[in-house]
mmCIF file of C-alpha atoms in Angstrom:
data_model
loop_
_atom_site.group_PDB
_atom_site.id
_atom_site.type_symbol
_atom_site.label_atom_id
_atom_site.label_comp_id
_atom_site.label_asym_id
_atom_site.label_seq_id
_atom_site.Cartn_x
_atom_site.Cartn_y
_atom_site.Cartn_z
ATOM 1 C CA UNK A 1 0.000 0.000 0.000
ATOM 2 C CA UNK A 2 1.388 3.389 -0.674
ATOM 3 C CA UNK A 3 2.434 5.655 2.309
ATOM 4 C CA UNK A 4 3.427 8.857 2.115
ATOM 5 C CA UNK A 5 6.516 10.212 4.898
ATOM 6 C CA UNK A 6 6.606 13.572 5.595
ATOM 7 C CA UNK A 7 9.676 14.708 7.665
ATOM 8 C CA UNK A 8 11.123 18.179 8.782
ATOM 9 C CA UNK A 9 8.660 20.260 10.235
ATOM 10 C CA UNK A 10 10.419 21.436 13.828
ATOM 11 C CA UNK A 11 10.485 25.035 15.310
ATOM 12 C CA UNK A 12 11.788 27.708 13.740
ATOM 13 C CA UNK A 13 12.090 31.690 14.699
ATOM 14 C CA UNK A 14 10.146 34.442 12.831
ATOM 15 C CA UNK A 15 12.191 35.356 9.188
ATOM 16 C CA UNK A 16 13.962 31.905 9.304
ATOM 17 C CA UNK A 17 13.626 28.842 6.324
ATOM 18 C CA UNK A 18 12.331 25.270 6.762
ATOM 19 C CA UNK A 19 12.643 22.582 3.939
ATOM 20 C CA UNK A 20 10.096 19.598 4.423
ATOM 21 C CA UNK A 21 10.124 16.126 2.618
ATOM 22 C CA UNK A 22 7.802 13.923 1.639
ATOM 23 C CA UNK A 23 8.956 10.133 0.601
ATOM 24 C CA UNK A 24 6.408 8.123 -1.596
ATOM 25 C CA UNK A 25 6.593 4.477 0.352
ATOM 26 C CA UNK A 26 5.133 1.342 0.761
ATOM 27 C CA UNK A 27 4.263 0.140 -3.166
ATOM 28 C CA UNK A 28 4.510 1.444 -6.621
ATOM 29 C CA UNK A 29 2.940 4.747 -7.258
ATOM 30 C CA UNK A 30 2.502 6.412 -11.178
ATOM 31 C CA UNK A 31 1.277 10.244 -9.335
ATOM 32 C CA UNK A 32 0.032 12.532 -11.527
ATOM 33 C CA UNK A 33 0.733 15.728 -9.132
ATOM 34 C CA UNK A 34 1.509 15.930 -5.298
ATOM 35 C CA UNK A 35 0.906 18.709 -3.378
ATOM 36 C CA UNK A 36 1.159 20.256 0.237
ATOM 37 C CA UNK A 37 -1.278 21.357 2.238
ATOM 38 C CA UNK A 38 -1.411 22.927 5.765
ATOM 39 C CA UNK A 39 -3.756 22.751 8.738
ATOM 40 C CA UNK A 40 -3.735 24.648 12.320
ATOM 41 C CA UNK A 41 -5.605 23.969 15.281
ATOM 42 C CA UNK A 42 -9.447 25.350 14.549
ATOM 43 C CA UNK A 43 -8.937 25.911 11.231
ATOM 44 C CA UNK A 44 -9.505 24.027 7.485
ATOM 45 C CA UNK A 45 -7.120 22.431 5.575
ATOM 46 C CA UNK A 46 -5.226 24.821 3.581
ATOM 47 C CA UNK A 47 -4.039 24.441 -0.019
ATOM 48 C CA UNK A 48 -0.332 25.516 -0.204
ATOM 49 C CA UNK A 49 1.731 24.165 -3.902
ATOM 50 C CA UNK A 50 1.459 21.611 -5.988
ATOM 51 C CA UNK A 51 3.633 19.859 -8.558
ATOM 52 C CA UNK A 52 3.011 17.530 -11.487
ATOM 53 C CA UNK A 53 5.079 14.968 -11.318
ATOM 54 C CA UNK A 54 6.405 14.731 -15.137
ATOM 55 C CA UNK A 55 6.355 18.237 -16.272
ATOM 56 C CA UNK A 56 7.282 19.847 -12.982
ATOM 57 C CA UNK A 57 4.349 22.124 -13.768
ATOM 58 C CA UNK A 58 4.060 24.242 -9.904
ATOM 59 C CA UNK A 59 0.577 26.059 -8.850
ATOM 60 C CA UNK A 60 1.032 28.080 -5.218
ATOM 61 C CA UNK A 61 -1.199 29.749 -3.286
ATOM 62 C CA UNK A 62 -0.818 32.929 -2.259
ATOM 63 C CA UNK A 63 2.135 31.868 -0.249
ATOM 64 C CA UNK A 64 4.480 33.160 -2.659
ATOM 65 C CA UNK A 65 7.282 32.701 0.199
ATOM 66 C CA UNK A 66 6.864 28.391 -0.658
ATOM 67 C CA UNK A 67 8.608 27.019 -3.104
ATOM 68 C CA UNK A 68 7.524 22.696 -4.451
ATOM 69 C CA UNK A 69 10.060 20.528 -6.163
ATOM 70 C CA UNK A 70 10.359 17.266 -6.970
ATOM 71 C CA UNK A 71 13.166 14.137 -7.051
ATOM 72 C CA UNK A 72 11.150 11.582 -9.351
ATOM 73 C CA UNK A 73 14.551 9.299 -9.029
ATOM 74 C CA UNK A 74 14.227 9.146 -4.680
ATOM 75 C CA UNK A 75 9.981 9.524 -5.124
ATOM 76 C CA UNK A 76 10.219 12.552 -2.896
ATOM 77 C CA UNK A 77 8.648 15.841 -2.711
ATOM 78 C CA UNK A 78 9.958 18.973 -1.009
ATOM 79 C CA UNK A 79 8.221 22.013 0.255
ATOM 80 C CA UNK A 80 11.185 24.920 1.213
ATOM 81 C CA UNK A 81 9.567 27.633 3.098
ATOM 82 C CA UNK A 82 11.171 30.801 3.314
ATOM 83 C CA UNK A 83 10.461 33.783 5.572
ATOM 84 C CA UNK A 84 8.505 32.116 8.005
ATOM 85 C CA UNK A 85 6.041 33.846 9.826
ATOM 86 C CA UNK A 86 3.781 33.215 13.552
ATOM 87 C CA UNK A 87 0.982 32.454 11.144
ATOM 88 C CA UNK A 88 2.455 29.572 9.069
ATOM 89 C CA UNK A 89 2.438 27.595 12.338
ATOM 90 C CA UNK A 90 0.384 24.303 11.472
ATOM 91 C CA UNK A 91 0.511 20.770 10.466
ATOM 92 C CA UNK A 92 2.053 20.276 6.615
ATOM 93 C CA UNK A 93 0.402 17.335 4.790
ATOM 94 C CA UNK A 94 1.783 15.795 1.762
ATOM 95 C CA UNK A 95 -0.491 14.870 -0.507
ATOM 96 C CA UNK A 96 -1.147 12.661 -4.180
ATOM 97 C CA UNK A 97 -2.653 12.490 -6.948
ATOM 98 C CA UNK A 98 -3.360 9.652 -8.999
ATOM 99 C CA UNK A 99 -4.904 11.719 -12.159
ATOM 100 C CA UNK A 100 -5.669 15.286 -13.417
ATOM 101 C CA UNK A 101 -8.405 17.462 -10.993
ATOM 102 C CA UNK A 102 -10.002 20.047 -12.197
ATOM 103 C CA UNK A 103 -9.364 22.442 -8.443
ATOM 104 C CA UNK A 104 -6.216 21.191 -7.505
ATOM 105 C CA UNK A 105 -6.429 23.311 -4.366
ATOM 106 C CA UNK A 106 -9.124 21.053 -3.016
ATOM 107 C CA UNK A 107 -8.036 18.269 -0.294
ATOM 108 C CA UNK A 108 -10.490 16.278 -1.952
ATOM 109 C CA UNK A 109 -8.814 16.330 -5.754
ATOM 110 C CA UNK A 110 -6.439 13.815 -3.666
ATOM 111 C CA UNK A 111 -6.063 9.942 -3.296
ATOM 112 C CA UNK A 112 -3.404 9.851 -0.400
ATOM 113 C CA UNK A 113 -1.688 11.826 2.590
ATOM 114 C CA UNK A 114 0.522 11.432 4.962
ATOM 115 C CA UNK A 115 -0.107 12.005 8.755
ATOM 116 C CA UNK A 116 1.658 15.079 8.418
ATOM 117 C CA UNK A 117 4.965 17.213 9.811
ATOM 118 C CA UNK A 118 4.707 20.067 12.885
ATOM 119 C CA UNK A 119 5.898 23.649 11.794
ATOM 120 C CA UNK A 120 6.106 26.217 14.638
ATOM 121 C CA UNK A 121 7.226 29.345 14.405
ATOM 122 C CA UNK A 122 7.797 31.483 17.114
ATOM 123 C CA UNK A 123 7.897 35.344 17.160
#
């Protein structure tokens, strides 16, 4: 079955950079795009990037501080976030999907996630 391993969330000051990962696991996968998506405490599950997995065709949000990639060869997606801020604290989910969606920014345009990575940043 396919997992999907996201790692490097952590705590990180107010102006400062965090790179997360996301491994594909567990089976053979053919994704058409991944993405990452965010959720804090009282909130809904927020779109962030996404990536297509051949073309390396990006869509962001308005988080224009976020940058997606992609390693095809090591199945792993990254997420670097630059100039962090108090309000980008939440739980980063990786996400993937199996074929083309017409609103990629929904949660529900995708076929699996991960449990997710911490990101808290402190002013």
């Amino acid at each position: 079955q396919v997992q999907l391993v996201e790692s490097g969330g952590g705590l990180v000051q107010s102006g400062g950079s965090l790179t997360l990962s996301c491994v594909i696991s567990g089976g053979v996968v053919n994704p058409y795009c991944m993405a990452w998506f965010r959720q804090a405490p009282g909130k809904e599950r927020e779109f962030v990037a996404r990536i297509t997995w051949q073309s390396g065709i990006v869509d962001y949000s308005r988080h224009r501080r976020f940058t997606i990639s992609r390693d095809g060869a090591k199945n792993t997606v990254y997420l670097q976030m630059n100039d962090l801020k108090p309000e980008d604290t939440a739980v980063y989910y990786c996400a993937l999907g199996t074929g083309a969606s017409t609103n990629i920014r929904s949660p529900a345009s995708y076929d699996f996630w991960g449990q997710g990575t911490q990101v808290t940043v402190s002013s």
